[in-house]
Coordinates of C-alpha atoms and ligand atoms in Angstrom, one line a residue:
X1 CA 129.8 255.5 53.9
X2 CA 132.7 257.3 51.7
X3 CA 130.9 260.9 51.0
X4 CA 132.0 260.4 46.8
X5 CA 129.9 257.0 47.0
X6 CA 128.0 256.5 43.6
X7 CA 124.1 256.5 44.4
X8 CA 122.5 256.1 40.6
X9 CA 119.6 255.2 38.9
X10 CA 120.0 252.7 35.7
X11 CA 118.0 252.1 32.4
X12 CA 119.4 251.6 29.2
X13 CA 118.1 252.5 25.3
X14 CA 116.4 249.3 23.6
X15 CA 114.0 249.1 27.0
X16 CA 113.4 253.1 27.2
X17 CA 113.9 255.2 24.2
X18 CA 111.3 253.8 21.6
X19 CA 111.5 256.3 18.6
X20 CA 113.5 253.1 16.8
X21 CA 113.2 254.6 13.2
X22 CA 113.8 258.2 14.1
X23 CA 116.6 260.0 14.1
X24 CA 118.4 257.7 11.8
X25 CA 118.4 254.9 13.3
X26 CA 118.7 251.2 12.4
X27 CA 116.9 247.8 13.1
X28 CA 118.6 246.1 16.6
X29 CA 117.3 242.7 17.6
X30 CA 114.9 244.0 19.7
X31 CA 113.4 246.1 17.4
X32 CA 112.2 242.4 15.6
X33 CA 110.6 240.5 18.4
X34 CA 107.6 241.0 18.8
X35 CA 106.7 240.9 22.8
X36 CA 105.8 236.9 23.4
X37 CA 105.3 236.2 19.7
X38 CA 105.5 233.0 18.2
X39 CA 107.3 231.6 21.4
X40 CA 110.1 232.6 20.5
X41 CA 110.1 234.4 24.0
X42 CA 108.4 231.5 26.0
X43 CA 111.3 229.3 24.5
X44 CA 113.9 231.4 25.9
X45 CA 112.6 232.7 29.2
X46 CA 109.9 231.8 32.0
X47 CA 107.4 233.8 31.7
X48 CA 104.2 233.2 34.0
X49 CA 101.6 230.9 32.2
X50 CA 98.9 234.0 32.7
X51 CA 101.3 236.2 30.0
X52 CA 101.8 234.1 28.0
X53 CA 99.3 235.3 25.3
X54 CA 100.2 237.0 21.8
X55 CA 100.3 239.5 21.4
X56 CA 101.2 241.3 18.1
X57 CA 103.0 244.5 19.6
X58 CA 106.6 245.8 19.2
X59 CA 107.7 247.0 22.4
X60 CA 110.3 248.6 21.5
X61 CA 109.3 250.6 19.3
X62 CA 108.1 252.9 21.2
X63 CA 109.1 251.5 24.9
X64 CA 108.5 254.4 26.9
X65 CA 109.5 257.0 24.7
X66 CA 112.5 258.0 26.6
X67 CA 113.3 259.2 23.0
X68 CA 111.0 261.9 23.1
X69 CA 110.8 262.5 27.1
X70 CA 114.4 262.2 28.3
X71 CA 114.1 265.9 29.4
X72 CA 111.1 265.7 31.8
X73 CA 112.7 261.9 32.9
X74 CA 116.0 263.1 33.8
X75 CA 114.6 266.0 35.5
X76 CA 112.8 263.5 38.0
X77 CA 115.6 261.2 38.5
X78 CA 117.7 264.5 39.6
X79 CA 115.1 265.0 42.5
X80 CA 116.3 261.7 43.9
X81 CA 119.7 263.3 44.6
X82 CA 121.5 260.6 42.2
X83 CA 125.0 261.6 41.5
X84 CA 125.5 258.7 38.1
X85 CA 122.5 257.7 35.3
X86 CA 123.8 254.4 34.2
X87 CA 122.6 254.3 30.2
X88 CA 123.4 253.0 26.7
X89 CA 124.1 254.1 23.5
X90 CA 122.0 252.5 20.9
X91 CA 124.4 251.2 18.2
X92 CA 122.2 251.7 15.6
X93 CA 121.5 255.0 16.3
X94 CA 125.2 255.9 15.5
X95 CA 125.7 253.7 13.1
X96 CA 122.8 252.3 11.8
X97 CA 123.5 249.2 10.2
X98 CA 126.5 248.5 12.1
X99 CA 129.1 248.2 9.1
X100 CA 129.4 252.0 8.2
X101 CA 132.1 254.1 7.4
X102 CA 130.6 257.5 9.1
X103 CA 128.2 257.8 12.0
X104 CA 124.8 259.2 11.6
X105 CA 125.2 262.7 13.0
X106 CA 121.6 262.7 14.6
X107 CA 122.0 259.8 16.5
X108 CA 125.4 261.5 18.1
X109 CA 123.2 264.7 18.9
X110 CA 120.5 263.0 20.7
X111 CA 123.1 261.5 23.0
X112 CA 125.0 265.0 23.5
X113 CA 121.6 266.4 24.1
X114 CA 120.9 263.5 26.8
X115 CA 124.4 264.3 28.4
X116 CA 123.9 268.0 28.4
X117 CA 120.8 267.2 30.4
X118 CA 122.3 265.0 33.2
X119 CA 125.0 267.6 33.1
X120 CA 122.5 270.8 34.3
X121 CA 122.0 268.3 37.5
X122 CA 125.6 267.3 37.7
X123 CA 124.7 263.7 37.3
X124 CA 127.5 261.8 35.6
X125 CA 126.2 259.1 32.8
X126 CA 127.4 255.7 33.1
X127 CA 127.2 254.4 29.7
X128 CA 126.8 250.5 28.5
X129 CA 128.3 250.7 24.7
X130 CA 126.2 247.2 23.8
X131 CA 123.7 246.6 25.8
X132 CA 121.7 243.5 23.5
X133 CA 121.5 245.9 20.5
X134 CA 123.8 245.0 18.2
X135 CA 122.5 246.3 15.3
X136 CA 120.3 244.1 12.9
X137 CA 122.7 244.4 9.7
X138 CA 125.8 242.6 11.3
X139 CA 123.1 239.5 11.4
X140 CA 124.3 238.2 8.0
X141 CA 128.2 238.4 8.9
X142 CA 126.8 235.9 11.5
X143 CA 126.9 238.7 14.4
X144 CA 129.3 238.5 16.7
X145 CA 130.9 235.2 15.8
X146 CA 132.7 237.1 13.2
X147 CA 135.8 238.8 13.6
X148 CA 134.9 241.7 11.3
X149 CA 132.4 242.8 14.1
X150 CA 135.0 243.5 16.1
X151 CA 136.2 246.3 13.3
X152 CA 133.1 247.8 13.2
X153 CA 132.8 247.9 17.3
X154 CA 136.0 249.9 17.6
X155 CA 135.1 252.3 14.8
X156 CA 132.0 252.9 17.0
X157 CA 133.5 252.9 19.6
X158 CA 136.1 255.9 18.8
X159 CA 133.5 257.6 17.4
X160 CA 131.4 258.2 20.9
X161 CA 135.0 257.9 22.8
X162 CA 135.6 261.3 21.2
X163 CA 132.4 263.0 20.8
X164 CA 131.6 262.4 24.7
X165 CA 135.3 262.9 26.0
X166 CA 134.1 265.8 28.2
X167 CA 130.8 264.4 29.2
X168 CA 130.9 261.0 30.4
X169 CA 133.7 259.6 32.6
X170 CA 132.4 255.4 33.4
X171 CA 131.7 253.1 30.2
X172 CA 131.0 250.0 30.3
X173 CA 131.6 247.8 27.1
X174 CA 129.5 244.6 27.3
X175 CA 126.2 244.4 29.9
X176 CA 126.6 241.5 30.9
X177 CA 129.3 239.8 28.8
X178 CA 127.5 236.3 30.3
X179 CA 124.6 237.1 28.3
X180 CA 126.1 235.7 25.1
X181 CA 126.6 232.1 26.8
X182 CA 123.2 232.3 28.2
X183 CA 120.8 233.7 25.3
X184 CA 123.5 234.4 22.1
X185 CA 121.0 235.9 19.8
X186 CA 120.4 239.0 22.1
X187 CA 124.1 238.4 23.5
X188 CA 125.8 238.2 20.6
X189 CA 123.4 237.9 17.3
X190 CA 124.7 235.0 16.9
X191 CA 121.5 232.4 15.7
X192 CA 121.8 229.0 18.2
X193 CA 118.6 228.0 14.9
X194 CA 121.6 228.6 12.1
X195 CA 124.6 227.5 14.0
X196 CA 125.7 224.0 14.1
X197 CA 128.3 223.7 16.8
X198 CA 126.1 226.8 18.7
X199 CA 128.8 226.2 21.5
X200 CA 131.8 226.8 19.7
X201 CA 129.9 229.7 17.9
X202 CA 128.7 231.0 21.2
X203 CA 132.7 231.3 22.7
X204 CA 133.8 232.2 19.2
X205 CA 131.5 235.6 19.8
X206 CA 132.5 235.8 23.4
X207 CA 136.2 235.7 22.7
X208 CA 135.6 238.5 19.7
X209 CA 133.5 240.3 22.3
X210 CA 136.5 239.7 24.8
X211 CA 138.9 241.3 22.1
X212 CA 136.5 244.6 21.1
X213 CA 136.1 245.0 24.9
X214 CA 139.9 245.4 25.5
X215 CA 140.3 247.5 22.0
X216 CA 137.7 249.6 23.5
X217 CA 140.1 249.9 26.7
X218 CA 142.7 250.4 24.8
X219 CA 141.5 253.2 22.6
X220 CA 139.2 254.7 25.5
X221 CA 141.9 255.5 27.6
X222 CA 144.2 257.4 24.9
X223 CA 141.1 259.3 23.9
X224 CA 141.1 260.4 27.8
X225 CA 143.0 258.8 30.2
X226 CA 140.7 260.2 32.8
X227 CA 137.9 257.2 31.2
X228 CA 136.9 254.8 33.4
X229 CA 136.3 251.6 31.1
X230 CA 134.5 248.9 32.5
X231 CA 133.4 244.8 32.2
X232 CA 130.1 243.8 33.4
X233 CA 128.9 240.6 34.6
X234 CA 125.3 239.1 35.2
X235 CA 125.9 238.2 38.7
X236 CA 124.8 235.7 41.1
X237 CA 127.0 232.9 43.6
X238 CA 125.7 229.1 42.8
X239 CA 125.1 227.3 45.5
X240 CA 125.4 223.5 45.5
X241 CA 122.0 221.7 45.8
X242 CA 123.5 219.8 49.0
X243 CA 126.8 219.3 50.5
X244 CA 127.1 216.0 48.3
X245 CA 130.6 216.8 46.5
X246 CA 129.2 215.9 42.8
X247 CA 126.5 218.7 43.8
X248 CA 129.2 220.9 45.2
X249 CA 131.5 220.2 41.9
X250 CA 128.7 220.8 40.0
X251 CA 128.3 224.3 41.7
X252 CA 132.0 225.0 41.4
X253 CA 131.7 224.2 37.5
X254 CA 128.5 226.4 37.3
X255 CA 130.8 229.5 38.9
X256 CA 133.8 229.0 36.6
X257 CA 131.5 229.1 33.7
X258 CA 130.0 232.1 34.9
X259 CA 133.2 233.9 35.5
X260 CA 135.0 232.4 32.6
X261 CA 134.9 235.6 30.6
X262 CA 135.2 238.4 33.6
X263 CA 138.3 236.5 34.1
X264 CA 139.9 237.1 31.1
X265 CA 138.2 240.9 31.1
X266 CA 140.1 241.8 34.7
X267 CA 143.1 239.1 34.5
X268 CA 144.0 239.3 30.8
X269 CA 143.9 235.7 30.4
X270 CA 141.4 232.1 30.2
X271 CA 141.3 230.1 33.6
X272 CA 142.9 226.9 33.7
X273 CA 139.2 225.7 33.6
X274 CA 138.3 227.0 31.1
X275 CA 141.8 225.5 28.6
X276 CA 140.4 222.3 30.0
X277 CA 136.9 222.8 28.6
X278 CA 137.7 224.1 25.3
X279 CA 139.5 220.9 25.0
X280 CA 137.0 218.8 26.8
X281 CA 134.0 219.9 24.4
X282 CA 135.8 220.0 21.1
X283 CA 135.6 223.8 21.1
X284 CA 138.1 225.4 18.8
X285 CA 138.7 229.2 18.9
X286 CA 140.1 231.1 16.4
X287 CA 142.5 233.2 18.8
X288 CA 145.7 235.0 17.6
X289 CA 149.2 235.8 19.6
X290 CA 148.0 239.7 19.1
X291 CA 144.4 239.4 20.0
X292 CA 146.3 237.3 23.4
X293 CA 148.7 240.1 23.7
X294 CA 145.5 242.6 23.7
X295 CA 143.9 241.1 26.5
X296 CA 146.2 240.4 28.7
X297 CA 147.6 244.1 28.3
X298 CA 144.1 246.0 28.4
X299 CA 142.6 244.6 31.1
X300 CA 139.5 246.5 33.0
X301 CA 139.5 249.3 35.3
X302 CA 136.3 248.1 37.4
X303 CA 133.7 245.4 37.6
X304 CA 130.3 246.4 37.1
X305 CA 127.4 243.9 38.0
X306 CA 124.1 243.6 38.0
X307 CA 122.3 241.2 40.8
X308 CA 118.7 239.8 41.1
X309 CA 119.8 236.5 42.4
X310 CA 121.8 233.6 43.7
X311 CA 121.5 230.7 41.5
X312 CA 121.0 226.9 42.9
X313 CA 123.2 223.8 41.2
X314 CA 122.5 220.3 41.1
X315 CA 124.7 217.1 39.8
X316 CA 121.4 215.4 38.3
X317 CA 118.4 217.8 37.8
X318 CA 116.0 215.1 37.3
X319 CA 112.8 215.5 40.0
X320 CA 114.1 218.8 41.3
X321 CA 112.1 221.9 40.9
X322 CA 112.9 224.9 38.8
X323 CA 112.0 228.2 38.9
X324 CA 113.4 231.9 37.0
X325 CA 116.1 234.1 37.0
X326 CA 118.3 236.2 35.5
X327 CA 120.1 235.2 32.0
X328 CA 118.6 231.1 32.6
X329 CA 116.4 229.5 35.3
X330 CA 118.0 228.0 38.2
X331 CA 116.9 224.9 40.7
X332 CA 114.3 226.4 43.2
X333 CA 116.1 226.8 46.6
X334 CA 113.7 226.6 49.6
X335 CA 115.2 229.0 51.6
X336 CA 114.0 231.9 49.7
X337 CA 111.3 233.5 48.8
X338 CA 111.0 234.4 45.7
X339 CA 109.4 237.5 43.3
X340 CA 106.0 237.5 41.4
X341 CA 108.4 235.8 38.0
X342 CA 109.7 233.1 40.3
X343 CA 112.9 235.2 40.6
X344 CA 114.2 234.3 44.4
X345 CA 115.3 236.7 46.3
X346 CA 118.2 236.1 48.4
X347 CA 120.2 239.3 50.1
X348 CA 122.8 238.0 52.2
X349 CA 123.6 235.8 48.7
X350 CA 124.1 239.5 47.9
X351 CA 127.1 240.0 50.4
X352 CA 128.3 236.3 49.2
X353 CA 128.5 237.5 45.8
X354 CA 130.3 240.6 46.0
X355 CA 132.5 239.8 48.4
X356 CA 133.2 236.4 46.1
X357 CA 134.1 238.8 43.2
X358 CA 136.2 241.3 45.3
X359 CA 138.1 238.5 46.4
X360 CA 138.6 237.0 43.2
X361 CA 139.3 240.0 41.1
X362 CA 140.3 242.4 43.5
X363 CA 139.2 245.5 41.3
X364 CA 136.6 247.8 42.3
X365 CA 132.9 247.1 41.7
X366 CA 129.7 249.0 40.4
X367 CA 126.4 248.2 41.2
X368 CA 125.1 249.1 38.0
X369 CA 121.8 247.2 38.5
X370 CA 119.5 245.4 41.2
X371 CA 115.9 245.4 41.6
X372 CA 112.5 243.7 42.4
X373 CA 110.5 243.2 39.3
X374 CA 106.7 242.9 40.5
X375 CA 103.3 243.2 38.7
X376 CA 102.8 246.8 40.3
X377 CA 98.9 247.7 40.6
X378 CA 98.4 251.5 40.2
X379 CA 95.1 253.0 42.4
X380 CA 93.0 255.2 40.6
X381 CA 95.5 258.7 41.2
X382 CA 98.2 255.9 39.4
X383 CA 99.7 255.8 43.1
X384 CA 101.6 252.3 43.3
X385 CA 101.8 251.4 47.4
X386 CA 105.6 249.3 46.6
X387 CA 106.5 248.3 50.5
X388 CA 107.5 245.3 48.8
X389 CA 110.2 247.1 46.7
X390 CA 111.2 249.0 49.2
X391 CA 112.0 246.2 51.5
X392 CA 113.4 244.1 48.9
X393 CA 116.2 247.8 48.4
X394 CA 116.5 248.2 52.4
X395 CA 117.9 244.8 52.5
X396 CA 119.8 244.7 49.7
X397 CA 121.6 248.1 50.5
X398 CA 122.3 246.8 54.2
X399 CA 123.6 243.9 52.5
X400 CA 125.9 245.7 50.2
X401 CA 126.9 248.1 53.3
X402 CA 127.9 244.8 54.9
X403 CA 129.8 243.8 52.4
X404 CA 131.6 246.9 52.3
X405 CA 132.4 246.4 55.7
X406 CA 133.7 243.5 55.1
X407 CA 136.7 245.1 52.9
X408 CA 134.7 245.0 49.1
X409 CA 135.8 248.2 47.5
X410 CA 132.5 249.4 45.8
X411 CA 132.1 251.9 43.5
X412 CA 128.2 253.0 43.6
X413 CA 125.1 251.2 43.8
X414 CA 122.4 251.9 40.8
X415 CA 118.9 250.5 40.6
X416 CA 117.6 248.9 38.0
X417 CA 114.8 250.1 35.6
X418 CA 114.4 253.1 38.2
X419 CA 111.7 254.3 35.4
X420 CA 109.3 251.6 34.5
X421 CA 110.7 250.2 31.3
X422 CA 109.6 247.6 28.8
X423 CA 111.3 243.9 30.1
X424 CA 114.1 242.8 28.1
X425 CA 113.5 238.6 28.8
X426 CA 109.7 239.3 28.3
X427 CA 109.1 242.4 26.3
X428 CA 106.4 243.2 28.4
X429 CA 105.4 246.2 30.3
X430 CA 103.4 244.7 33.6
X431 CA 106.8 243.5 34.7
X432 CA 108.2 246.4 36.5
X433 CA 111.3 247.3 38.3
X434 CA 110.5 251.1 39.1
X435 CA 110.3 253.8 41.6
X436 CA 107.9 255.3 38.8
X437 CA 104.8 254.0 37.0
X438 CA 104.5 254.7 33.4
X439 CA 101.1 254.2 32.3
X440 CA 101.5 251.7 29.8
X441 CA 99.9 248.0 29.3
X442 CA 101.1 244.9 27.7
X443 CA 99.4 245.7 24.8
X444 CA 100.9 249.9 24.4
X445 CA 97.9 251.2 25.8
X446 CA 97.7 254.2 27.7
X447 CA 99.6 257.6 28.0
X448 CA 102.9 257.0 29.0
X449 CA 102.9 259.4 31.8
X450 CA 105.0 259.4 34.6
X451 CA 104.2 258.7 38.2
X452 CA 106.2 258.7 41.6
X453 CA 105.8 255.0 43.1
X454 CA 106.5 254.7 47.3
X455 CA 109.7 253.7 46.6
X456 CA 110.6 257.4 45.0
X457 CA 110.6 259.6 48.2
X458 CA 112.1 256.0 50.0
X459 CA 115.4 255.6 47.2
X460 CA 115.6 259.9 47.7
X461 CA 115.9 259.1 51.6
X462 CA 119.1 256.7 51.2
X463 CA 120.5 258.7 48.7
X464 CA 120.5 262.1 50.3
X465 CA 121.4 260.7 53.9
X466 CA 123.9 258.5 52.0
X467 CA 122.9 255.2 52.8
X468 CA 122.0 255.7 56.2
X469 CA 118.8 256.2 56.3
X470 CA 117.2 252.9 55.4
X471 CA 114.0 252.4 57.1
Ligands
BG6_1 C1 119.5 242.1 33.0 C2 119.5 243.1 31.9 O1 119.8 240.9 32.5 O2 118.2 241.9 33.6 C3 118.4 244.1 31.8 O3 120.8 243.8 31.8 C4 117.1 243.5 32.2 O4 118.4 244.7 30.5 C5 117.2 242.9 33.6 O5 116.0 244.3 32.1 C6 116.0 242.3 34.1 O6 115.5 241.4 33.2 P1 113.9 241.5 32.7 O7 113.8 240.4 31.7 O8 113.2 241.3 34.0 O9 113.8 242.8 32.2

């Protein structure tokens, strides 16, 4: 493998930081639901029937307290060898209700001070600039749906652009600019409860999203032309649910869907497909010649992804099994086994999907998160024994080595949640991605110190013999 390859470890602020009234800082969407509460989370997501109790706790309010412990965290993800921290800025920290004139100096320390850290290991932060935290007061403009959003993001924007010019060279404008089609109120605050034609409203706030994402381009690379500013899509290949053709049409849909907004991120313009669907469903953008000219001028410089899964398509769903995954559920595909949260795990789908997206898009791509999530059980020296995890990596890594084999120019490979961090889809804690425990329940019980799973001393392995050193 290239000797400049990216190995990296991922988290971002609303699952980490916790501290969400200090410093400055405003209400985000996360900040309001509680973990589980009034289904509002069952609703959305499938989360086992045993956790599906109430519980009247904020997560995110105190998460993990990356907010008060980034020190001590980045100095243990530096002993893995990493050379990149993919993270996010928390909007609201910056600007706290979104709609400001001038950023909240404290929040722009704290991020310096986070910076200046990786910095004394030589890791380089990647940095989501949204990542499901719009802040709260751009609610009653109707979130993202409305074009003054779009304003506000590019005064944000500019603001960090200049402050970090020196420190941080990868950004990444949207995670996972899907999101907003799957789940809009943490995509896009836009409320599918207030909106009438929630379809319309939801590619309304993609296509302003689409817009702030090339602005952010645009003003990102006169700011430093040396920035790398990136898309990022929730990834995963649908397979048909047979070789019937309506299953395999239905498949083909499922992907265009999924890539409609990547594609006009990396090509500058909507997919033939996607014309016809606006049509087909009645769905009427509000999309002018110079918002057109935008995106077809600043287009992105990489494709990041995350990847959990492959997803499964049917014609009909009726009498066919479902089961979880990332961003919606999917048909259950017997072929693969699947995670503790019904989340199927499927590597060589892994090689499918990124040499799918090389193909199609033919920009490089960052592996900016994959993972096993798994109820980890800590013995009594809080030692979690995660062969599991570190199978589900080996294979995945081989994968993605195979892939780049094949010809898929990939950036860097980060894993998700490398610290145990509170779940976004869930807001709980039990569901954990990381090569370290935090001790911390459902309910915010317990100390929130760190421990070094299995997995650590495996991940620092493949990173320091560069991905050769799997097994
Ligand atoms: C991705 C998100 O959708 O999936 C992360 O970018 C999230 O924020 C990850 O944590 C895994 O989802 P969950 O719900 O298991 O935390």
């Amino acid at each position: 493998m290239n000797k400049d390859f990216l190995w990296g470890a991922a988290m971002c602020a609303s699952q980490a930081e916790g501290g969400y009234l200090e410093g400055g800082k405003g209400l985000t969407a996360n900040d309001i639901f509680p973990a589980l509460n009034e289904g509002r989370w069952e609703a959305l997501y499938n989360v086992p029937e045993s956790l599906q109790k109430k519980y009247n706790y904020y997560p995110s309010h105190q998460a993990i307290d990356f907010y008060h412990r980034y020190v001590e965290d980045i100095k243990l993800l530096a002993e893995l060898g990493i050379k990149v921290f993919r993270t996010s800025i928390n909007w609201a920290r910056i600007f706290p209700n979104g709609d400001e004139l001038e950023p909240n100096e404290e929040g722009l320390q704290f991020y310096e001070d986070v910076f200046n850290e990786c910095g004394k290991y030589g890791i380089t932060p990647v940095v989501t600039l949204n990542h499901f935290d719009t802040p709260l007061g751009l609610y009653k403009y109707g979130g993202w749906k409305n074009k003054k959003v779009i304003t506000f993001f590019e005064r944000y924007c500019e603001t960090v652009f200049k402050r970090f010019k020196t420190q941080v060279k990868y950004w990444i404008t949207f995670n996972e600019i899907n999101m907003i089609l799957g789940i809009p109120i943490v995509g896009g605050l836009i409320d599918p409860l207030k909106e009438e034609n929630i379809l319309e409203a939801k590619y309304q706030g993609a296509h302003n999203q689409l817009v702030a994402s090339a602005i952010a381009t645009k003003i990102g690379h006169e700011i430093n032309p040396e920035f790398m500013v990136g898309s990022m899509i929730g990834a995963g290949k649908n397979y048909p649910y047979s070789p019937n053709p309506a299953d395999v049409w239905a498949a083909y849909q499922a992907d265009q869907e999924e890539y409609s907004l990547i594609d006009v991120q990396v090509k500058g313009k909507y997919s033939a497909y996607m014309r016809r669907y606006f049509e087909k469903n009645d769905i009427d953008i509000l999309a002018t010649e110079e918002e057109m000219a935008l995106l077809k001028t600043y287009t992105a410089d990489f494709l990041a992804l995350s990847y959990y899964s492959t997803r499964l398509t049917a014609a009909n769903n009726e009498d066919k099994e479902a089961t979880g995954g990332n961003i919606a559920d999917t048909l259950k595909n017997s072929y693969l086994e699947a995670n503790d949260f019904g989340w199927q795990i499927d590597p060589l789908g892994f090689r499918i999907t990124l040499n799918e997206l090389y193909d199609r898009y033919e920009v490089p791509l960052f592996i900016v998160e994959n993972g096993l999530a798994a109820m980890d059980v800590a013995d009594e020296n809080y030692f979690v024994e995660d062969d599991y995890r570190i199978n589900y990596f080996a294979k995945h890594i081989q994968a993605m080595k195979e892939a780049m084999d094949d010809g898929v120019d990939i950036i860097g490979y980060a894993t998700w949640g490398t610290i145990d961090i509170v779940s976004a889809s869930s807001g709980i804690m039990s569901k954990r991605y990381g090569l370290v425990y935090v001790d911390l329940d459902d309910e915010g019980n317990g100390t929130r110190n760190r421990y070094k799973k299995k997995s650590f001393d495996w991940y620092k392995k493949v990173v320091t013999s560069n991905g050769e050193e799997l097994m």
